[in-house]
Coordinates of N, CA, C and O in Angstrom, one line a residue:
X134 N 0.6 -5.7 13.5 CA -0.9 -5.5 13.5 C -1.3 -6.6 12.6 O -2.2 -7.2 13.1
X135 N -0.8 -6.8 11.4 CA -1.3 -7.9 10.5 C -0.3 -8.8 10.3 O 1.0 -8.5 10.2
X136 N -0.5 -10.2 10.4 CA 0.5 -11.1 10.1 C 0.7 -11.2 8.5 O -0.2 -11.0 7.7
X137 N 1.7 -12.0 8.1 CA 2.0 -12.2 6.7 C 0.9 -13.0 6.3 O 0.6 -13.0 5.0
X138 N 0.5 -13.9 7.1 CA -0.6 -14.8 6.4 C -1.9 -13.9 6.1 O -2.8 -14.5 5.1
X139 N -2.1 -12.9 6.6 CA -3.4 -12.1 6.6 C -3.1 -11.1 5.2 O -4.1 -10.6 4.7
X140 N -2.0 -11.1 4.6 CA -1.8 -10.3 3.5 C -2.3 -10.8 2.2 O -2.1 -11.8 1.9
X141 N -2.9 -9.8 1.4 CA -3.2 -10.4 0.1 C -2.2 -10.1 -0.9 O -1.3 -9.1 -0.8
X142 N -2.1 -10.8 -2.0 CA -1.1 -10.6 -3.0 C -2.0 -9.8 -4.2 O -3.2 -10.2 -4.4
X143 N -1.2 -9.0 -4.7 CA -1.8 -8.1 -6.0 C -1.7 -9.0 -7.2 O -0.9 -9.9 -7.3
X144 N -2.1 -8.4 -8.2 CA -2.0 -9.1 -9.6 C -0.5 -9.3 -9.9 O -0.2 -10.2 -10.7
X145 N 0.2 -8.3 -9.6 CA 1.6 -8.4 -10.0 C 2.6 -9.4 -8.8 O 3.8 -9.4 -9.0
X146 N 1.8 -10.0 -8.0 CA 2.5 -10.7 -6.9 C 3.2 -10.0 -5.7 O 3.5 -10.7 -4.8
X147 N 2.9 -8.6 -5.5 CA 3.2 -8.1 -4.6 C 2.2 -8.1 -3.5 O 1.0 -8.2 -3.8
X148 N 2.6 -7.9 -2.2 CA 1.7 -7.9 -1.0 C 1.0 -6.8 -0.9 O 1.4 -5.7 -1.0
X149 N -0.4 -6.7 -0.7 CA -1.3 -5.7 -0.4 C -1.4 -5.5 1.1 O -2.3 -5.7 1.6
X150 N -0.3 -4.9 1.7 CA 0.0 -4.9 3.2 C -0.9 -3.7 3.5 O -1.8 -3.9 4.6
X151 N -1.1 -2.6 3.0 CA -1.9 -1.5 3.3 C -3.5 -2.1 3.4 O -4.2 -1.8 4.4
X152 N -3.7 -2.7 2.5 CA -5.4 -3.4 2.1 C -5.4 -4.4 3.4 O -6.6 -4.3 3.9
X153 N -4.5 -5.2 3.7 CA -4.5 -6.0 4.9 C -4.9 -5.3 6.2 O -5.8 -5.6 7.1
X154 N -4.0 -4.3 6.3 CA -4.2 -3.5 7.6 C -5.3 -2.7 7.7 O -6.1 -2.5 8.8
X155 N -5.7 -2.2 6.7 CA -7.0 -1.6 6.8 C -8.3 -2.3 6.9 O -9.1 -2.3 7.6
X156 N -8.1 -3.7 6.3 CA -9.1 -4.6 6.5 C -9.3 -5.1 8.1 O -10.2 -5.2 8.4
X157 N -7.9 -5.2 8.4 CA -8.1 -5.5 10.0 C -8.5 -4.5 11.0 O -9.1 -4.5 11.9
X158 N -8.2 -3.1 10.6 CA -8.7 -2.0 11.2 C -10.2 -2.1 11.4 O -11.0 -1.7 12.3
X159 N -10.7 -2.5 10.0 CA -12.1 -2.4 10.0 C -12.7 -3.4 10.9 O -13.9 -3.2 11.4
X160 N -12.0 -4.6 10.8 CA -12.6 -5.7 11.7 C -12.6 -5.5 13.1 O -13.4 -5.6 14.0
X161 N -11.5 -4.7 13.6 CA -11.5 -4.3 15.0 C -12.4 -3.3 15.4 O -12.9 -3.3 16.5
X162 N -12.9 -2.4 14.4 CA -13.9 -1.5 14.8 C -15.2 -2.0 14.7 O -16.1 -1.9 15.5
X163 N -15.6 -3.1 13.8 CA -16.7 -3.9 14.0 C -16.8 -4.7 15.3 O -17.9 -4.9 15.8
X164 N -15.7 -5.3 15.7 CA -15.8 -6.0 17.2 C -15.9 -4.9 18.4 O -15.9 -5.6 19.3
X165 N -15.6 -3.6 17.9 CA -15.7 -2.7 19.1 C -14.5 -2.7 19.9 O -14.6 -2.0 20.9
X166 N -13.4 -3.1 19.2 CA -12.1 -2.6 19.9 C -11.5 -1.4 19.7 O -10.6 -1.1 20.3
X167 N -12.1 -0.7 18.6 CA -11.6 0.9 18.5 C -12.6 1.5 17.7 O -13.5 0.7 17.0
X168 N -12.7 2.7 17.6 CA -13.7 3.4 16.9 C -13.5 3.1 15.5 O -12.5 2.8 14.8
X169 N -14.6 3.4 14.8 CA -14.5 3.2 13.0 C -14.2 4.6 12.4 O -14.3 4.6 11.4
X170 N -14.1 5.6 13.3 CA -13.9 7.0 12.8 C -13.0 7.5 13.9 O -12.8 7.1 15.1
X171 N -12.4 8.7 13.8 CA -11.9 9.7 14.8 C -10.2 9.4 14.6 O -9.6 8.9 13.7
X172 N -9.7 10.0 15.6 CA -8.2 10.0 15.8 C -7.3 8.6 15.6 O -6.6 8.5 15.0
X173 N -8.0 7.8 16.6 CA -7.3 6.5 16.6 C -7.6 5.7 15.4 O -6.4 5.0 14.8
X174 N -8.7 5.7 14.7 CA -8.8 5.1 13.4 C -7.9 5.8 12.3 O -7.1 5.1 11.5
X175 N -7.8 7.2 12.3 CA -7.0 7.9 11.5 C -5.4 7.3 11.5 O -4.6 7.2 10.7
X176 N -5.2 7.4 12.9 CA -3.5 6.9 13.1 C -3.4 5.6 12.6 O -2.3 5.2 12.0
X177 N -4.3 4.8 12.7 CA -4.3 3.2 12.1 C -4.1 3.3 10.7 O -3.4 2.7 9.9
X178 N -5.0 4.1 9.9 CA -4.9 4.3 8.6 C -3.6 5.0 7.9 O -2.9 4.4 7.1
X179 N -3.3 5.9 8.7 CA -1.9 6.7 8.1 C -0.8 5.8 8.7 O 0.2 5.8 7.6
X180 N -0.7 5.1 9.7 CA 0.3 4.2 9.8 C 0.6 3.2 8.7 O 1.6 2.8 8.6
X181 N -0.6 2.6 8.4 CA -0.6 1.5 7.2 C -0.2 2.2 6.0 O 0.7 1.7 5.2
X182 N -0.5 3.4 5.7 CA -0.2 4.1 4.3 C 1.3 4.5 4.4 O 1.9 4.1 3.4
X183 N 1.8 4.7 5.6 CA 3.4 5.2 5.7 C 4.1 3.9 6.0 O 5.4 4.3 6.1
X184 N 3.5 2.9 6.5 CA 4.1 1.6 6.8 C 5.0 1.8 8.0 O 6.3 1.7 8.0
X185 N 4.5 2.4 9.2 CA 5.0 2.8 10.2 C 4.1 2.4 11.4 O 3.0 1.9 11.4
X186 N 4.5 2.9 12.8 CA 3.5 2.4 13.7 C 2.6 3.6 14.1 O 2.8 4.9 13.7
X187 N 1.6 3.4 14.7 CA 0.6 4.3 15.1 C 1.1 5.3 15.9 O 1.0 6.4 15.9
X188 N 2.2 4.9 16.9 CA 2.7 6.0 17.7 C 3.6 6.8 16.9 O 3.7 8.1 17.4
X189 N 4.1 6.5 16.1 CA 5.1 7.4 15.2 C 4.1 8.4 14.6 O 4.3 9.6 14.5
X190 N 3.1 8.2 13.7 CA 2.2 9.0 13.1 C 1.4 10.0 14.0 O 1.0 10.9 13.5
X191 N 1.3 9.5 15.3 CA 0.7 10.5 16.5 C 1.3 11.5 16.8 O 0.8 12.5 17.4
X192 N 2.9 11.6 16.7 CA 3.6 12.8 16.8 C 3.2 13.9 16.0 O 3.5 13.7 14.8
X193 N 3.1 15.1 16.6 CA 2.6 16.2 15.8 C 4.0 17.0 15.8 O 4.5 17.3 16.8
X194 N 3.9 18.0 14.8 CA 4.8 19.0 14.8 C 4.6 20.3 15.7 O 3.4 20.4 16.0
X195 N 5.4 21.1 16.0 CA 4.9 22.3 16.7 C 4.1 23.0 15.9 O 3.3 23.7 16.5
X196 N 4.2 23.2 14.8 CA 3.4 23.9 13.7 C 3.1 23.1 12.5 O 4.2 22.4 12.2
X197 N 1.9 23.2 12.1 CA 1.7 22.4 10.8 C 2.3 23.3 9.5 O 2.1 22.6 8.5
X198 N 3.0 24.3 9.8 CA 3.8 24.7 8.6 C 5.0 24.1 8.5 O 5.8 24.5 7.6
X199 N 5.5 23.6 9.7 CA 6.9 22.9 9.7 C 6.6 21.3 9.3 O 5.5 20.5 9.5
X200 N 7.8 20.6 9.0 CA 8.0 19.3 8.7 C 7.8 18.6 10.2 O 8.3 19.0 11.1
X201 N 6.8 17.4 10.2 CA 6.8 16.7 11.2 C 7.9 15.8 11.8 O 8.9 15.6 10.9
X202 N 8.0 15.1 13.0 CA 9.0 14.4 13.2 C 9.1 13.0 12.5 O 10.3 12.9 12.1
X203 N 8.2 12.6 11.9 CA 8.1 11.3 11.1 C 8.9 11.8 9.8 O 9.8 11.1 9.3
X204 N 8.4 13.0 9.2 CA 9.0 13.2 8.1 C 10.5 13.5 8.1 O 11.4 13.3 7.2
X205 N 10.9 14.2 9.3 CA 12.2 14.6 9.6 C 13.1 13.5 9.8 O 14.2 13.3 9.3
X206 N 12.3 12.4 10.5 CA 13.4 11.2 10.5 C 13.7 10.4 9.5 O 14.5 9.9 9.3
X207 N 12.8 10.6 8.5 CA 12.9 9.8 7.3 C 14.0 10.6 6.3 O 14.3 10.2 5.1
X208 N 14.2 11.8 6.7 CA 14.8 12.6 5.8 C 14.5 13.1 4.4 O 15.4 13.5 3.6
X209 N 13.2 12.7 4.0 CA 12.8 13.1 2.9 C 11.7 14.3 2.8 O 10.7 14.1 3.5
X210 N 11.8 14.9 2.0 CA 10.9 16.2 1.9 C 10.3 16.5 0.5 O 9.5 17.4 0.3
X211 N 10.9 15.6 -0.4 CA 10.3 15.6 -1.7 C 9.9 14.4 -2.3 O 10.1 13.4 -1.7
X212 N 8.9 14.1 -3.2 CA 8.4 13.0 -3.6 C 9.6 11.9 -4.1 O 10.5 12.2 -4.6
X213 N 9.2 10.6 -3.7 CA 10.3 9.6 -4.1 C 10.2 9.5 -5.5 O 11.3 9.1 -6.1
X214 N 9.2 9.3 -6.1 CA 9.2 9.1 -7.5 C 7.8 9.8 -8.2 O 7.1 10.2 -7.5
X215 N 8.1 10.1 -9.6 CA 6.8 10.7 -10.3 C 5.8 9.5 -10.7 O 6.1 8.5 -10.8
X216 N 4.7 9.9 -10.6 CA 3.4 9.1 -10.9 C 3.3 9.2 -12.4 O 3.3 10.2 -13.0
X217 N 2.9 7.9 -12.8 CA 2.8 7.8 -14.4 C 1.3 8.3 -14.7 O 0.5 8.7 -13.8
X218 N 1.0 8.7 -16.0 CA -0.3 9.2 -16.2 C -1.5 8.3 -15.8 O -2.5 8.7 -15.1
X219 N -1.2 6.8 -15.7 CA -2.2 6.0 -15.4 C -2.5 6.0 -14.0 O -3.3 5.9 -13.4
X220 N -1.2 6.0 -13.0 CA -1.3 6.1 -11.8 C -2.1 7.6 -11.4 O -2.8 7.5 -10.2
X221 N -2.0 8.6 -12.0 CA -2.4 10.0 -11.6 C -4.0 9.7 -11.7 O -4.6 10.2 -10.9
X222 N -4.2 9.2 -12.8 CA -5.8 9.0 -13.1 C -6.3 8.1 -12.3 O -7.3 8.4 -11.5
X223 N -5.8 6.9 -11.7 CA -6.3 6.1 -10.6 C -6.4 6.8 -9.4 O -7.4 6.7 -8.7
X224 N -5.5 7.5 -8.9 CA -5.4 8.4 -7.8 C -6.6 9.4 -7.8 O -7.5 9.6 -6.8
X225 N -6.7 10.2 -8.7 CA -7.9 11.1 -9.2 C -9.3 10.2 -9.0 O -10.2 10.9 -8.1
X226 N -9.4 9.0 -9.6 CA -10.6 8.4 -9.2 C -11.0 7.9 -7.8 O -12.0 8.1 -7.3
X227 N -9.8 7.5 -7.2 CA -10.0 7.1 -5.8 C -10.4 8.4 -5.0 O -11.2 8.4 -4.2
X228 N -9.7 9.5 -5.2 CA -10.1 10.8 -4.4 C -11.3 11.3 -4.7 O -11.9 11.9 -3.8
X229 N -11.9 11.0 -6.0 CA -13.2 11.5 -6.3 C -14.1 10.7 -5.7 O -15.5 11.0 -5.7
X230 N -14.0 9.6 -5.4 CA -15.1 8.5 -5.2 C -15.7 9.0 -3.7 O -15.0 9.3 -3.0
X231 N -17.0 8.8 -3.9 CA -17.8 9.1 -2.3 C -18.4 7.9 -1.8 O -19.2 8.1 -0.9
X232 N -18.3 6.9 -2.5 CA -19.0 5.5 -2.0 C -18.1 4.3 -2.1 O -17.2 4.2 -2.8
X233 N -18.4 3.4 -1.1 CA -17.8 2.4 -1.2 C -18.4 1.3 -2.3 O -19.3 1.3 -2.5
X234 N -17.6 0.3 -2.5 CA -16.2 0.1 -2.5 C -15.4 1.4 -3.3 O -15.7 1.7 -4.6
X235 N -14.3 1.9 -2.7 CA -13.5 2.8 -3.3 C -12.5 2.1 -4.3 O -12.1 0.9 -4.0
X236 N -12.1 2.8 -5.2 CA -11.1 2.3 -6.3 C -10.0 2.1 -5.4 O -9.6 2.8 -4.6
X237 N -9.4 0.7 -5.8 CA -8.0 0.4 -5.3 C -7.0 1.0 -6.2 O -7.0 1.0 -7.3
X238 N -5.7 1.5 -5.5 CA -4.6 1.9 -6.2 C -3.8 0.6 -6.3 O -3.6 -0.2 -5.4
X239 N -3.1 0.6 -7.5 CA -2.1 -0.7 -7.7 C -1.0 -0.6 -7.2 O -0.3 -1.6 -6.9
X240 N -0.5 0.6 -6.9 CA 0.8 0.8 -6.1 C 0.7 1.9 -5.2 O -0.2 2.7 -5.1
X241 N 1.5 1.7 -4.2 CA 1.7 2.7 -2.9 C 2.0 4.1 -3.7 O 2.7 4.3 -4.7
X242 N 1.3 5.2 -3.2 CA 1.6 6.4 -3.6 C 2.2 7.6 -2.7 O 1.6 7.5 -1.4
X243 N 3.2 8.1 -3.0 CA 3.8 8.9 -2.0 C 2.5 9.9 -1.3 O 2.0 10.6 -2.3
X244 N 2.8 10.1 -0.1 CA 1.8 11.0 0.6 C 1.6 12.2 0.2 O 0.7 12.9 -0.3
X245 N 2.8 12.8 -0.1 CA 2.8 14.2 -0.6 C 2.2 14.6 -1.9 O 1.6 15.4 -2.2
X246 N 2.3 13.5 -2.8 CA 1.8 13.5 -4.3 C 0.3 13.5 -4.1 O -0.3 13.8 -4.9
X247 N -0.2 12.5 -3.2 CA -1.5 12.2 -3.1 C -2.1 13.5 -2.3 O -3.3 14.0 -2.9
X248 N -1.5 14.2 -1.7 CA -2.1 15.3 -1.1 C -2.1 16.4 -2.1 O -3.1 17.2 -2.4
X249 N -1.0 16.8 -2.9 CA -1.0 17.5 -4.0 C -2.1 17.3 -5.1 O -2.7 18.4 -5.6
X250 N -2.2 16.2 -5.4 CA -3.1 15.6 -6.3 C -4.7 16.2 -5.6 O -5.6 16.6 -6.3
X251 N -4.8 15.9 -4.3 CA -6.3 16.1 -3.8 C -6.6 17.8 -4.0 O -7.5 18.0 -4.2
X252 N -5.4 18.4 -3.5 CA -5.7 19.9 -3.4 C -5.8 20.5 -4.9 O -6.6 21.3 -5.1
X253 N -5.3 19.8 -5.9 CA -5.5 20.2 -7.2 C -7.0 19.9 -7.6 O -7.7 20.8 -8.4
X254 N -7.7 18.7 -7.3 CA -9.0 18.2 -7.4 C -10.0 19.3 -6.8 O -11.0 19.7 -7.5
X255 N -9.6 19.8 -5.4 CA -10.4 20.5 -4.8 C -10.4 22.0 -5.4 O -11.5 22.8 -5.5
X256 N -9.1 22.4 -5.8 CA -9.2 23.8 -6.5 C -9.9 23.9 -7.7 O -10.6 24.8 -8.0
X257 N -10.0 22.7 -8.5 CA -10.8 22.7 -9.8 C -12.2 22.6 -9.5 O -13.1 23.0 -10.5
X258 N -12.7 22.1 -8.3 CA -14.1 22.1 -8.2 C -14.8 23.4 -7.6 O -16.0 23.4 -7.7
X259 N -13.9 24.2 -7.0 CA -14.6 25.3 -6.8 C -14.1 26.6 -6.2 O -14.9 27.5 -6.0

């Protein structure tokens, strides 16, 4: 989807692949090549987050109580690493944000931990 030339470098020198892909998706939506919301856009964002293809993230499990095909193919059902206190605060700030520009995360965050953090925030809200 995005060429290496389109990728931005973070302060630590690592490539901001997800940021570049999201920027490309936004540009495609502005040009009318894809919707700026909905399932196609969600699959693009999710594929960028998980660093896989849109067709892989589009495969649904038989039940949402079960692990999906992508999770099973990767053989991981637990978080890869623990988040530091600073990373957790950054993630919470990002999830709490309601207006653009949304705060950027300095590192990739395991999806399972992002979901658990979001659920914790929602539980404390109400």
